[in-house]
Coordinates of C-alpha atoms in Angstrom, one line a residue:
X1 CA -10.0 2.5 -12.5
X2 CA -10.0 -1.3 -13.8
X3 CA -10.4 -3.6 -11.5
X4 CA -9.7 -7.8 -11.7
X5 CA -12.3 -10.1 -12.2
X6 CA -11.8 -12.1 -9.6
X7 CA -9.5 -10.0 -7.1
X8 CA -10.9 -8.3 -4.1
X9 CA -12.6 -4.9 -5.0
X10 CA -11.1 -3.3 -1.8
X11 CA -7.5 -4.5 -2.2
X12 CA -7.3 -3.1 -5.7
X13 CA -9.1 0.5 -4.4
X14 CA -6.2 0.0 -1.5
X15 CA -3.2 -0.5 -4.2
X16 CA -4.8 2.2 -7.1
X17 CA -4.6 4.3 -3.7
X18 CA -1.4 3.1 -2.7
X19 CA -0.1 4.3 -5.9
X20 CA -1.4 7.6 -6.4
X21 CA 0.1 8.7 -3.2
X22 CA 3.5 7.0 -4.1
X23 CA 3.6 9.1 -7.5
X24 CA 2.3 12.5 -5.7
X25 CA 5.3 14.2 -4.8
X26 CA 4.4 16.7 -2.4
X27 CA 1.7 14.7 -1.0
X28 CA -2.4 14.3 -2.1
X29 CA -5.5 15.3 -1.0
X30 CA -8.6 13.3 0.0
X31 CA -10.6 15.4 -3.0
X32 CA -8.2 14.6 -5.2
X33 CA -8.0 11.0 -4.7
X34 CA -11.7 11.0 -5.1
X35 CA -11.1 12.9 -8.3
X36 CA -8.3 10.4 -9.4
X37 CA -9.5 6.9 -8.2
X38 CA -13.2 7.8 -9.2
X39 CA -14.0 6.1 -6.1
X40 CA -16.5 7.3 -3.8
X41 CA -15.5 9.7 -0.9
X42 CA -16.7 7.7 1.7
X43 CA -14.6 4.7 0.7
X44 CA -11.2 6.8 0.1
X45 CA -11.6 8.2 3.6
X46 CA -12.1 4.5 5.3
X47 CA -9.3 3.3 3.2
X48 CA -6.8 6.4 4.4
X49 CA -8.2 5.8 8.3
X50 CA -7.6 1.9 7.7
X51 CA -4.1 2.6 6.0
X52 CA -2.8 5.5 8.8
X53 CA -3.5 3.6 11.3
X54 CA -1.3 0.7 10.4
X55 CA 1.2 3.4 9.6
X56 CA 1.0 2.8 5.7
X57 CA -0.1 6.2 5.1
X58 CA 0.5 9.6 6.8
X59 CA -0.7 13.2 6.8
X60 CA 2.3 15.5 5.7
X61 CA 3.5 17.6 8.6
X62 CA 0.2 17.0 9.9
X63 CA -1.8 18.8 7.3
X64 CA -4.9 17.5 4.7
X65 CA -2.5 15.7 2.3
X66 CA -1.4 12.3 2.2
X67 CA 1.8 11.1 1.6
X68 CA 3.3 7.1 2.4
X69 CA 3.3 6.4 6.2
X70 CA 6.7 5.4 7.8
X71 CA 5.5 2.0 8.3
X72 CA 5.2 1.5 4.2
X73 CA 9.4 2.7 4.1
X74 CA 10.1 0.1 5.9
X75 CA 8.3 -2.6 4.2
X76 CA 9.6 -1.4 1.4
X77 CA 13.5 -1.1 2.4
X78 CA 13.1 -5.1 2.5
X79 CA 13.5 -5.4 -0.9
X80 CA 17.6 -4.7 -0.1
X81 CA 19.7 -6.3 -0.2
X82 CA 18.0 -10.2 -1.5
X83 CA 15.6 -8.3 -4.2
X84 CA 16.2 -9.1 -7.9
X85 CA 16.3 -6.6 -10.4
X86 CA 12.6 -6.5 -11.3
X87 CA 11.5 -5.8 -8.1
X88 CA 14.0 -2.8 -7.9
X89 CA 12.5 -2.1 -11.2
X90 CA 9.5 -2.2 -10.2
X91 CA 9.4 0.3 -7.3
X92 CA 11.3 2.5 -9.6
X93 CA 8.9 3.0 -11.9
X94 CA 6.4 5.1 -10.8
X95 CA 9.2 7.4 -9.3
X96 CA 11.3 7.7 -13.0
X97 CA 8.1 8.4 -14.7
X98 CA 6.5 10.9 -12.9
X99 CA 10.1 12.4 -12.9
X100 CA 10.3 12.0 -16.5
X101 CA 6.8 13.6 -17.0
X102 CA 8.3 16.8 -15.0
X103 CA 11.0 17.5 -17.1
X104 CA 10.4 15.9 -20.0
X105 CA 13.1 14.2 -20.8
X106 CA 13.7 10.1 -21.2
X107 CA 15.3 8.2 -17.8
X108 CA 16.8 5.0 -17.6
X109 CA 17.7 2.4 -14.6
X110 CA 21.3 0.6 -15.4
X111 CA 22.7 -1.9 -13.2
X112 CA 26.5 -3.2 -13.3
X113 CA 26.9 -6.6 -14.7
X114 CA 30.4 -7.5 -14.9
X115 CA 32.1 -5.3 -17.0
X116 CA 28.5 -3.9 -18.4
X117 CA 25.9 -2.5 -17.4
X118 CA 22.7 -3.2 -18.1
X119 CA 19.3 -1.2 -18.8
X120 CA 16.9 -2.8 -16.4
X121 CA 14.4 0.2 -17.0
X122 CA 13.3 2.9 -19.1
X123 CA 10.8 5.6 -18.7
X124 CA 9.7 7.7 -21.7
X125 CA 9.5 11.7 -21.8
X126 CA 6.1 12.8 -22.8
X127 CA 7.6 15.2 -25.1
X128 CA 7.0 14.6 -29.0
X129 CA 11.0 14.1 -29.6
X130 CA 12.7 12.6 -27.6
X131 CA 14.9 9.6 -26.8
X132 CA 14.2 6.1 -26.7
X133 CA 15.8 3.8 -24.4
X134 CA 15.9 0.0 -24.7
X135 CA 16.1 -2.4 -21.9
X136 CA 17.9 -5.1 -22.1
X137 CA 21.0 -2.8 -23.7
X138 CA 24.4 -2.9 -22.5
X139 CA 27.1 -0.6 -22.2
X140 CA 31.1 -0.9 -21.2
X141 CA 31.5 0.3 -17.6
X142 CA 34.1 3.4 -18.8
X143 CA 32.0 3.9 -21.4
X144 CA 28.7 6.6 -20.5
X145 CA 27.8 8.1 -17.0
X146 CA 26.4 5.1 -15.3
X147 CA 29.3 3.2 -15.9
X148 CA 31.8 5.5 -14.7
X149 CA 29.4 5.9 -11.6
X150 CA 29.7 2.1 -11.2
X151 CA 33.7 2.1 -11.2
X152 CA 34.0 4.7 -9.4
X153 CA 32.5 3.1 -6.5
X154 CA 34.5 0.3 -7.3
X155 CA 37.5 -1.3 -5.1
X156 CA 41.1 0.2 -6.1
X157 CA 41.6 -3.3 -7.3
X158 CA 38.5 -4.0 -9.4
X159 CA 39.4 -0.7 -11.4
X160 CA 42.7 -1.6 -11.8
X161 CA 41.4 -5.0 -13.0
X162 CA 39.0 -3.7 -15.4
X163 CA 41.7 -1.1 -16.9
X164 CA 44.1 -3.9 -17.5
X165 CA 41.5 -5.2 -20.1
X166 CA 42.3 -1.9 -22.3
X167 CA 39.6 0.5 -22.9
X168 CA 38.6 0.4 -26.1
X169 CA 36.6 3.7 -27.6
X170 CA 33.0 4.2 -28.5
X171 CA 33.8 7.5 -29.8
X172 CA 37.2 10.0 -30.6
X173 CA 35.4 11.7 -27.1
X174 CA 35.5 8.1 -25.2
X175 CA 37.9 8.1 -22.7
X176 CA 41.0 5.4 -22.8
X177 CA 43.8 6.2 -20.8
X178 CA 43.9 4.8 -17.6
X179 CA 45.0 7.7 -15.7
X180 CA 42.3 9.9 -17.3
X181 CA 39.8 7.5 -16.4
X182 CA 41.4 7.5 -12.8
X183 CA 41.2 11.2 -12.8
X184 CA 37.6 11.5 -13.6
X185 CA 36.4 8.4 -11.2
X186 CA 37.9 10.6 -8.3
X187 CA 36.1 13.7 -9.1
X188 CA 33.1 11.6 -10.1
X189 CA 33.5 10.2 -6.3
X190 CA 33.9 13.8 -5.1
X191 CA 30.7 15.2 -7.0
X192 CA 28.4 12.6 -6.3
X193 CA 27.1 12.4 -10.1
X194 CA 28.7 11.5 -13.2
X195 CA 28.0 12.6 -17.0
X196 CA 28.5 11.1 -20.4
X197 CA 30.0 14.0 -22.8
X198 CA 29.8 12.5 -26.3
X199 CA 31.5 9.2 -25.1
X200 CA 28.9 6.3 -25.5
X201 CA 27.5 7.6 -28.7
X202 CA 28.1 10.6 -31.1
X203 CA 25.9 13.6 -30.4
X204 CA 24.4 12.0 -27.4
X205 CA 25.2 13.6 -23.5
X206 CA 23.8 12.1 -20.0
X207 CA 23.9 13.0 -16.6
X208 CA 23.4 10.0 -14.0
X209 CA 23.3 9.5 -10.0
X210 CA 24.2 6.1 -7.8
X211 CA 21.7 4.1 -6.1
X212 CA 22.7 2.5 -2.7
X213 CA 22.0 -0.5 -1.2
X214 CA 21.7 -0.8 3.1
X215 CA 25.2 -2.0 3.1
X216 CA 26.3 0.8 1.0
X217 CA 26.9 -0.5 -2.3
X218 CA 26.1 0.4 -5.4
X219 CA 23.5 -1.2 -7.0
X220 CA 21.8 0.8 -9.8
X221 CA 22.1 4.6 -11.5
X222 CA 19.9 6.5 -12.6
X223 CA 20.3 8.6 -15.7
X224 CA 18.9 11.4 -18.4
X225 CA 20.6 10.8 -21.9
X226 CA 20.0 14.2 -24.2
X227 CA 21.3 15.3 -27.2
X228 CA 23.4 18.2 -27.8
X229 CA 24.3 20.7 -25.5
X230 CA 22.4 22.0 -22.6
X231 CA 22.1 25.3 -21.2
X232 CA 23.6 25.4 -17.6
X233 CA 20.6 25.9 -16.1
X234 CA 19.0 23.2 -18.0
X235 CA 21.6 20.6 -16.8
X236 CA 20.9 21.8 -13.3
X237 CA 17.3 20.6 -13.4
X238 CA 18.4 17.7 -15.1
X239 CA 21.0 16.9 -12.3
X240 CA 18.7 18.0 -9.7
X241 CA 15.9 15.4 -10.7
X242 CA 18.1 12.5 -11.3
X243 CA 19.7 12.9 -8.1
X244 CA 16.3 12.8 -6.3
X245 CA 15.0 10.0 -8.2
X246 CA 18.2 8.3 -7.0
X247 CA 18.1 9.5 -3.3
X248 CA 14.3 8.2 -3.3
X249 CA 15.6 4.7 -4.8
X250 CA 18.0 4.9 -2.4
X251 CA 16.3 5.4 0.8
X252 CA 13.3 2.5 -0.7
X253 CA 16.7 0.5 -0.5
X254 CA 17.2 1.1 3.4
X255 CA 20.3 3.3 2.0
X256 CA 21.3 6.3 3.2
X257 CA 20.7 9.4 0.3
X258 CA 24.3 11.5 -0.9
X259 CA 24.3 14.8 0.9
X260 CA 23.7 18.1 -1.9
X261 CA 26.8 19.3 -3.0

C-alpha cells in the first residue's frame, strides 16, 4: 500500500480501507484487511472501531465482516443531483471493475448528452480477448442499448422530437422506423433493461441497465457490449450483473433501485 509523501499516514490507511470494503461485495473480514492493506492488525481494528462508530462502517447482519456503514450511504447519495460526471464516475469505478473482474466481460458508463450519449467510463474484463471501450465515444440515442434506455425514459415529447430528426442506420439491424422504435422503448420501459442486437456495430451485442437520480431521472446506464451470440444463461449473468452495478449506482445516487422482474 503506497502512501503520499506528505499526506497523513492514517487518512490514507482510512481511505485504502475505505476502499477495500466498498469493492468487497459480501462484506470483509478484519484478517483479510490485514492481509490486503498489509497494515498491522492493531491499526485495522482502531480504524474499523473509529470508522463504526461514526457509522462509516458496519458489521453485516451483525457478524465478523465489514461492509460500508449507513452513515457513508448517505454522504455518498450527496453527490445527486449537483455532482458532475467525474464524480459519478468516480464512485462507479470500483463497483464496474470488480463487476467486470466477476464475469469477465468489459463494462462501460454512458450518459445522455443531447441526442448522444457519451462514454464517461470504461472498465476492462481481465480476460485475454476481450472488448475495448473508449471514453470519450459517442453514440446516437436509438442507436445501442444505452440509448434506447435513455429515450425510453424520455418525455412523450422529447421522443417524438428526437424521431422527427430521422433515424438514420448504423447497421441493416439498426432500428429506423418510428413506430418500431416506439414499440421497443415500451417494452424496454416494461423490462427494466434494454439490449443492443447488432444495431450500433456489426457483430457486436450489449445488454444495459438505467441509473437514477433522487428525483428519478435518468442519469447514466450501465452496459456489457459482447460479440456474437450468447447462451441464454450466459445473458442472464450478464443481465443480472449489470442490473446490480446499476441498482448500487443508483442507490449511491439517493435513487430508489428497479424491482427484479
Amino acid at each position: 500500500m503506497n502512501e503520499l509523501r506528505h499526506g497523513s499516514p492514517v487518512v490514507e490507511k482510512t481511505a485504502h480501507l475505505l476502499g477495500a470494503i466498498a469493492e468487497a461485495k459480501h462484506g470483509i473480514s478484519l484478517s483479510d484487511l490485514v492481509e490486503q492493506l498489509g497494515v498491522a492488525r492493531s491499526t485495522v481494528y482502531r480504524i474499523l472501531n473509529s470508522l463504526a462508530a461514526h457509522g462509516l462502517v458496519a458489521r453485516v447482519n451483525g457478524g465478523a465482516t465489514y461492509q460500508l456503514g449507513p452513515r457513508f450511504i448517505e454522504l455518498a447519495r450527496r453527490i445527486s443531483p449537483g455532482a458532475d460526471r467525474a464524480t459519478m464516475a468516480e464512485a462507479a469505478h470500483p463497483i464496474m471493475q470488480s463487476a467486470a473482474d466477476r464475469i469477465r466481460e468489459s463494462f462501460k458508463l454512458s450518459a445522455p448528452e443531447g441526442d448522444e450519449m457519451l462514454t464517461i467510463l470504461a472498465t476492462q474484463s481481465p480476460a485475454e480477448y476481450a472488448i475495448s471501450v473508449r471514453v470519450g465515444s459517442r453514440s446516437p440515442k436509438h442507436v445501442g442499448a444505452s440509448g434506447k434506455l435513455a429515450l425510453a425514459h424520455s418525455s412523450d415529447e422529447a421522443i417524438a422530437e428526437y424521431c422527427a430528426k430521422g433515424l438514420p442506420a448504423r447497421t441493416a439491424h439498426t432500428i429506423t422506423d418510428a413506430d418500431v422504435l416506439m414499440d421497443e422503448l415500451r417494452r424496454i420501459r416494461d423490462d427494466g433493461y434494454a439490449e443492443d442486437n447488432l444495431e450500433s456495430s456489426q457483430g457486436l451485442r450489449a445488454i444495459a441497465a438505467p441509473v437514477f437520480d433522487a428525483a428519478g431521472a435518468l442519469v447514466a446506464a450501465v452496459s456489457v457490449p459482447f460479440i456474437g451470440d450468447a447462451t441464454p444463461d450466459r445473458k442472464r449473468t450478464i443481465r443480472k450483473e449489470v442490473t446490480e452495478v446499476a441498482d448500487s449506482l443508483t442507490q449511491l445516487l439517493g435513487g430508489a433501485a428497479q424491482k427484479s422482474k
